[in-house]
Amino acid sequence: MSADLAQLVTSIAQRARAASLVLATTPPEQKNVALTRLAELIESSHETILAANVKDLAAAESNGLAKAQIERLTLNPARLAQLATSVREVVALPDPVGELLDETTRPNGLRIRRIRVPIGVIGIIYEARPNVTIDCAILCLKSGNAAILRGGKEIFHTNTAFAALITQALEHAGIPGDAVQLIPTTDRAALNTLLKLDQYVHCIIPRGGESLIRFVAENATVPVIKHYNGICFVYLDKAADAELAEKITVNAKASRVSVCNAAEQLLVHREAAEKLLPRVARALLAKNVQLRCDAASAAILEREKIALTPAVDADYRTEFLDYIIAIRVVDSLETAIATINRDSSAHSEAIVTADEKAARRFQAGVDSAAVFWNASTRFNDGFEFGFGAEIGISTDRLHARGPMGLRELCSYKFLVDGTGQVRG
Amino acid sequence: MSADLAQLVTSIAQRARAASLVLATTPPEQKNVALTRLAELIESSHETILAANVKDLAAAESNGLAKAQIERLTLNPARLAQLATSVREVVALPDPVGELLDETTRPNGLRIRRIRVPIGVIGIIYEARPNVTIDCAILCLKSGNAAILRGGKEIFHTNTAFAALITQALEHAGIPGDAVQLIPTTDRAALNTLLKLDQYVHCIIPRGGESLIRFVAENATVPVIKHYNGICFVYLDKAADAELAEKITVNAKASRVSVCNAAEQLLVHREAAEKLLPRVARALLAKNVQLRCDAASAAILEREKIALTPAVDADYRTEFLDYIIAIRVVDSLETAIATINRDSSAHSEAIVTADEKAARRFQAGVDSAAVFWNASTRFNDGFEFGFGAEIGISTDRLHARGPMGLRELCSYKFLVDGTGQVRG
């Protein structure tokens, strides 16, 4: 059984590799024909998709999944309409493939051009969000990559229905159906095989909880681009404007608590703490955010009779994904930077200050993917950054860091034109 | 013992991480002071270095290493002078850190800049070339990365002597000595620990034979940039000029056989084979290259009484690193492209043709890091590409592909300036 699975997955990967070589030189118009057809098929296939989704929902209920999880699995006509719209948005984006990145002519006359090309075959390992199936398929296709999708068992029927539409759309455009394949089993043995197929698969992107990503990183020989979640900081500098401090902290923490770019940690400069903390704390409390305080911040808030919880050590390295924030008072900008570099997940951090010099030092010294000055960490996002689409937010430092759009799904190659040059 | 080693390597990695945060904002001038001092120290320490090298050479002889291997380990005053020169050349290169990669202002007024930053901590795993110790140390330092070096046991004494000079040079410039550290043991357990320290180490670059690289790729949770060797192709098109065909094939194959960008495989279009093959074959034979031929190429050469060896299947996927080339006749440009995409290692391939359309199709269709038109594969090299220095030639598709210079040793981060923007 396990040998059969390994053979099945190897065959999927081999066919994906063959399709990727075709896709690499498929013209933009042809890829857009497939994408446009997919949008139409999503619109005309509500019944089929929702019927498949109902099967997954029934299984989810009988398996006792939590309400929030079931909510995440659930499709409805409005969500499907939105999905079709997002496919059309990708049609409208510029094709990244073939873009000239740099060009040089060497003293010996060799003309060297570096051009953007697809990576090749990308494996996406994800959990139970059905939109990921469509999002990843269309971004890989637009960027000329073959995709191998392996979703969670909770959305297996929905994914199978989507995969059938994708295949139809590809074939309608004359693109090999193998360009996007769903692994037709959620058996762990199939995943284990995929993670080792570095001969055919060039990149794995795991999307989901930390344990999934860690499992993939530990077991893959295929290069992995990790999308861990965020332990993001807001730092209120000595020179922070009180209104901005409140507005940015509340937005970073409470506008959406379940996402990776939400703030989990608040640092306040000692010289500004008396002035800023009570105001910011009251605003957070008004949004039902629990405040977990160190001794210094607790002392200030207690004097003002503001409700708080004493923090424990683990709070300072926790991604709460909840209406909770950990608060510390720091002695200096440098302490803030050092604290962030030690305790953050290097995802998104913000400084609130009117002092440009402090902001520049913070942006230089903080070693995170995105460092904000007087703006919310919540903006770390491919759409907000103007990429038009994103496959996720990389927490790696190699290849892509921060939001990954179409360009970040590409590699490059060198084209070298000569007139008979040989090396001495 | 093994627990002690794990603790030792973990401590090295933690200190490297701390040093990397300092290095990330160390000004170019200060890094250049350290590099210049290192060049001086290499020049003034010939006696110490050569005494250490003699110890390694004595061990190599008593361990019965092959002559070519011993030659590779051997330092002498001329090689040391060359090494000092290469350090000074890196001083002269532009600093990659802080370069603005792109900039955009969003409709909401957010100004987003993507700037080049060091990766962080880079581990280099290599074998028995003592120059790698200096090359990797200086390239990591110049690009603002902390380096952890783990060389082979064959050059342990030489490496230890070099590491002492590097530490002196760093401290002379006021840079933490931990910015470049040599693992002071070649025990495999220490390497195994290093490969899993993804909390502190951001990238591993293995330099050496395929088995070393594969071991690292299979055991690391730290991202690896692989530098496998090359199975490189020269394709002589229907429209190839005979003189260029000869010149480029001979250079690609025989100018230096032991390197990754040397050609191992020759494809010839059927319609040009009668004309081109005898001439090219004679020129290769004159350089003592053995010809391993398929039936079609053998038939042509036999008619001309040219010495050949019938090829076996494995020859078509072998990196000979020797005076051997495998030869096949193909029916078309498309067959050449498909053969290369199936059998090459996607490193460096060349087409010889006077037909620009064929050349462009070859460059588009061949999925390799560097694709040459009328030039030798031997040019796939950081110096030849004008990078000024190289840490190797990546065979990966993520992060860096082909020659890796200072820019390829960097990541990027986003600096976002706002005026109080929050997300709706």
PDB file of C-alpha atoms in Angstrom, chain A residues 127-218:
ATOM      1  CA  GLU A 127      -4.755  22.469   5.844  1.00  0.00           C
ATOM      2  CA  ALA A 128      -8.429  23.197   5.694  1.00  0.00           C
ATOM      3  CA  ARG A 129      -9.002  26.443   3.818  1.00  0.00           C
ATOM      4  CA  PRO A 130     -10.649  25.644   0.483  1.00  0.00           C
ATOM      5  CA  ASN A 131      -9.719  29.011  -1.043  1.00  0.00           C
ATOM      6  CA  VAL A 132      -6.027  28.044  -0.777  1.00  0.00           C
ATOM      7  CA  THR A 133      -6.593  25.436  -3.478  1.00  0.00           C
ATOM      8  CA  ILE A 134      -7.709  28.057  -5.986  1.00  0.00           C
ATOM      9  CA  ASP A 135      -5.332  30.813  -4.787  1.00  0.00           C
ATOM     10  CA  CYS A 136      -2.248  28.621  -5.042  1.00  0.00           C
ATOM     11  CA  ALA A 137      -3.258  27.026  -8.320  1.00  0.00           C
ATOM     12  CA  ILE A 138      -3.808  30.360 -10.056  1.00  0.00           C
ATOM     13  CA  LEU A 139      -0.676  32.040  -8.694  1.00  0.00           C
ATOM     14  CA  CYS A 140       1.501  29.082  -9.673  1.00  0.00           C
ATOM     15  CA  LEU A 141      -0.100  28.944 -13.116  1.00  0.00           C
ATOM     16  CA  LYS A 142       0.270  32.674 -13.763  1.00  0.00           C
ATOM     17  CA  SER A 143       3.941  32.513 -12.722  1.00  0.00           C
ATOM     18  CA  GLY A 144       4.536  29.520 -15.015  1.00  0.00           C
ATOM     19  CA  ASN A 145       5.010  26.939 -12.267  1.00  0.00           C
ATOM     20  CA  ALA A 146       3.438  23.503 -12.128  1.00  0.00           C
ATOM     21  CA  ALA A 147       1.652  22.991  -8.800  1.00  0.00           C
ATOM     22  CA  ILE A 148       1.160  19.898  -6.697  1.00  0.00           C
ATOM     23  CA  LEU A 149      -1.524  20.541  -4.103  1.00  0.00           C
ATOM     24  CA  ARG A 150      -1.898  18.560  -0.912  1.00  0.00           C
ATOM     25  CA  GLY A 151      -4.743  19.854   1.216  1.00  0.00           C
ATOM     26  CA  GLY A 152      -6.069  18.602   4.525  1.00  0.00           C
ATOM     27  CA  LYS A 153      -8.527  15.733   4.820  1.00  0.00           C
ATOM     28  CA  GLU A 154     -11.173  18.131   6.184  1.00  0.00           C
ATOM     29  CA  ILE A 155     -11.630  19.642   2.702  1.00  0.00           C
ATOM     30  CA  PHE A 156     -10.875  16.639   0.555  1.00  0.00           C
ATOM     31  CA  HIS A 157     -14.190  16.556  -1.328  1.00  0.00           C
ATOM     32  CA  THR A 158     -14.235  20.297  -1.935  1.00  0.00           C
ATOM     33  CA  ASN A 159     -10.654  20.184  -3.198  1.00  0.00           C
ATOM     34  CA  THR A 160     -11.431  17.310  -5.526  1.00  0.00           C
ATOM     35  CA  ALA A 161     -14.292  19.304  -7.033  1.00  0.00           C
ATOM     36  CA  PHE A 162     -12.053  22.367  -7.488  1.00  0.00           C
ATOM     37  CA  ALA A 163      -9.276  20.252  -9.003  1.00  0.00           C
ATOM     38  CA  ALA A 164     -11.646  18.917 -11.641  1.00  0.00           C
ATOM     39  CA  LEU A 165     -12.537  22.485 -12.668  1.00  0.00           C
ATOM     40  CA  ILE A 166      -8.882  23.487 -12.813  1.00  0.00           C
ATOM     41  CA  THR A 167      -8.082  20.546 -15.096  1.00  0.00           C
ATOM     42  CA  GLN A 168     -10.969  21.508 -17.382  1.00  0.00           C
ATOM     43  CA  ALA A 169      -9.780  25.093 -17.537  1.00  0.00           C
ATOM     44  CA  LEU A 170      -6.203  24.061 -18.348  1.00  0.00           C
ATOM     45  CA  GLU A 171      -7.296  21.702 -21.091  1.00  0.00           C
ATOM     46  CA  HIS A 172      -9.623  24.350 -22.523  1.00  0.00           C
ATOM     47  CA  ALA A 173      -6.533  26.546 -22.981  1.00  0.00           C
ATOM     48  CA  GLY A 174      -4.385  23.748 -24.417  1.00  0.00           C
ATOM     49  CA  ILE A 175      -2.191  23.588 -21.305  1.00  0.00           C
ATOM     50  CA  PRO A 176      -1.331  20.125 -19.919  1.00  0.00           C
ATOM     51  CA  GLY A 177      -3.738  19.170 -17.136  1.00  0.00           C
ATOM     52  CA  ASP A 178      -0.713  17.951 -15.181  1.00  0.00           C
ATOM     53  CA  ALA A 179       0.244  21.583 -14.619  1.00  0.00           C
ATOM     54  CA  VAL A 180      -1.974  21.583 -11.524  1.00  0.00           C
ATOM     55  CA  GLN A 181      -2.502  18.295  -9.713  1.00  0.00           C
ATOM     56  CA  LEU A 182      -4.149  17.487  -6.423  1.00  0.00           C
ATOM     57  CA  ILE A 183      -2.710  14.533  -4.533  1.00  0.00           C
ATOM     58  CA  PRO A 184      -5.788  12.290  -4.403  1.00  0.00           C
ATOM     59  CA  THR A 185      -5.168  11.057  -0.879  1.00  0.00           C
ATOM     60  CA  THR A 186      -4.412  12.683   2.456  1.00  0.00           C
ATOM     61  CA  ASP A 187      -2.398   9.691   3.680  1.00  0.00           C
ATOM     62  CA  ARG A 188       0.709  10.891   5.515  1.00  0.00           C
ATOM     63  CA  ALA A 189       2.857   8.390   3.569  1.00  0.00           C
ATOM     64  CA  ALA A 190       2.060  10.256   0.340  1.00  0.00           C
ATOM     65  CA  LEU A 191       3.177  13.527   1.923  1.00  0.00           C
ATOM     66  CA  ASN A 192       6.409  11.933   3.140  1.00  0.00           C
ATOM     67  CA  THR A 193       7.183  10.783  -0.389  1.00  0.00           C
ATOM     68  CA  LEU A 194       6.493  14.219  -1.858  1.00  0.00           C
ATOM     69  CA  LEU A 195       8.844  15.923   0.595  1.00  0.00           C
ATOM     70  CA  LYS A 196      11.795  13.859  -0.652  1.00  0.00           C
ATOM     71  CA  LEU A 197      11.230  14.174  -4.411  1.00  0.00           C
ATOM     72  CA  ASP A 198      13.884  16.843  -4.941  1.00  0.00           C
ATOM     73  CA  GLN A 199      14.606  15.392  -8.346  1.00  0.00           C
ATOM     74  CA  TYR A 200      11.251  16.645  -9.673  1.00  0.00           C
ATOM     75  CA  VAL A 201       9.935  19.149  -7.133  1.00  0.00           C
ATOM     76  CA  HIS A 202      11.842  22.416  -6.676  1.00  0.00           C
ATOM     77  CA  CYS A 203      10.087  24.070  -3.785  1.00  0.00           C
ATOM     78  CA  ILE A 204       7.607  23.243  -1.038  1.00  0.00           C
ATOM     79  CA  ILE A 205       5.451  25.927   0.550  1.00  0.00           C
ATOM     80  CA  PRO A 206       3.659  24.745   3.681  1.00  0.00           C
ATOM     81  CA  ARG A 207       0.679  26.859   4.699  1.00  0.00           C
ATOM     82  CA  GLY A 208      -0.831  26.243   8.092  1.00  0.00           C
ATOM     83  CA  GLY A 209      -0.025  25.874  11.757  1.00  0.00           C
ATOM     84  CA  GLU A 210       3.470  25.794  13.166  1.00  0.00           C
ATOM     85  CA  SER A 211       3.457  22.031  13.732  1.00  0.00           C
ATOM     86  CA  LEU A 212       2.693  21.357  10.052  1.00  0.00           C
ATOM     87  CA  ILE A 213       5.437  23.725   8.912  1.00  0.00           C
ATOM     88  CA  ARG A 214       7.945  22.245  11.335  1.00  0.00           C
ATOM     89  CA  PHE A 215       7.072  18.723  10.181  1.00  0.00           C
ATOM     90  CA  VAL A 216       7.647  19.723   6.562  1.00  0.00           C
ATOM     91  CA  ALA A 217      10.939  21.536   7.325  1.00  0.00           C
ATOM     92  CA  GLU A 218      12.253  18.574   9.269  1.00  0.00           C
TER      93      GLU A 218
END
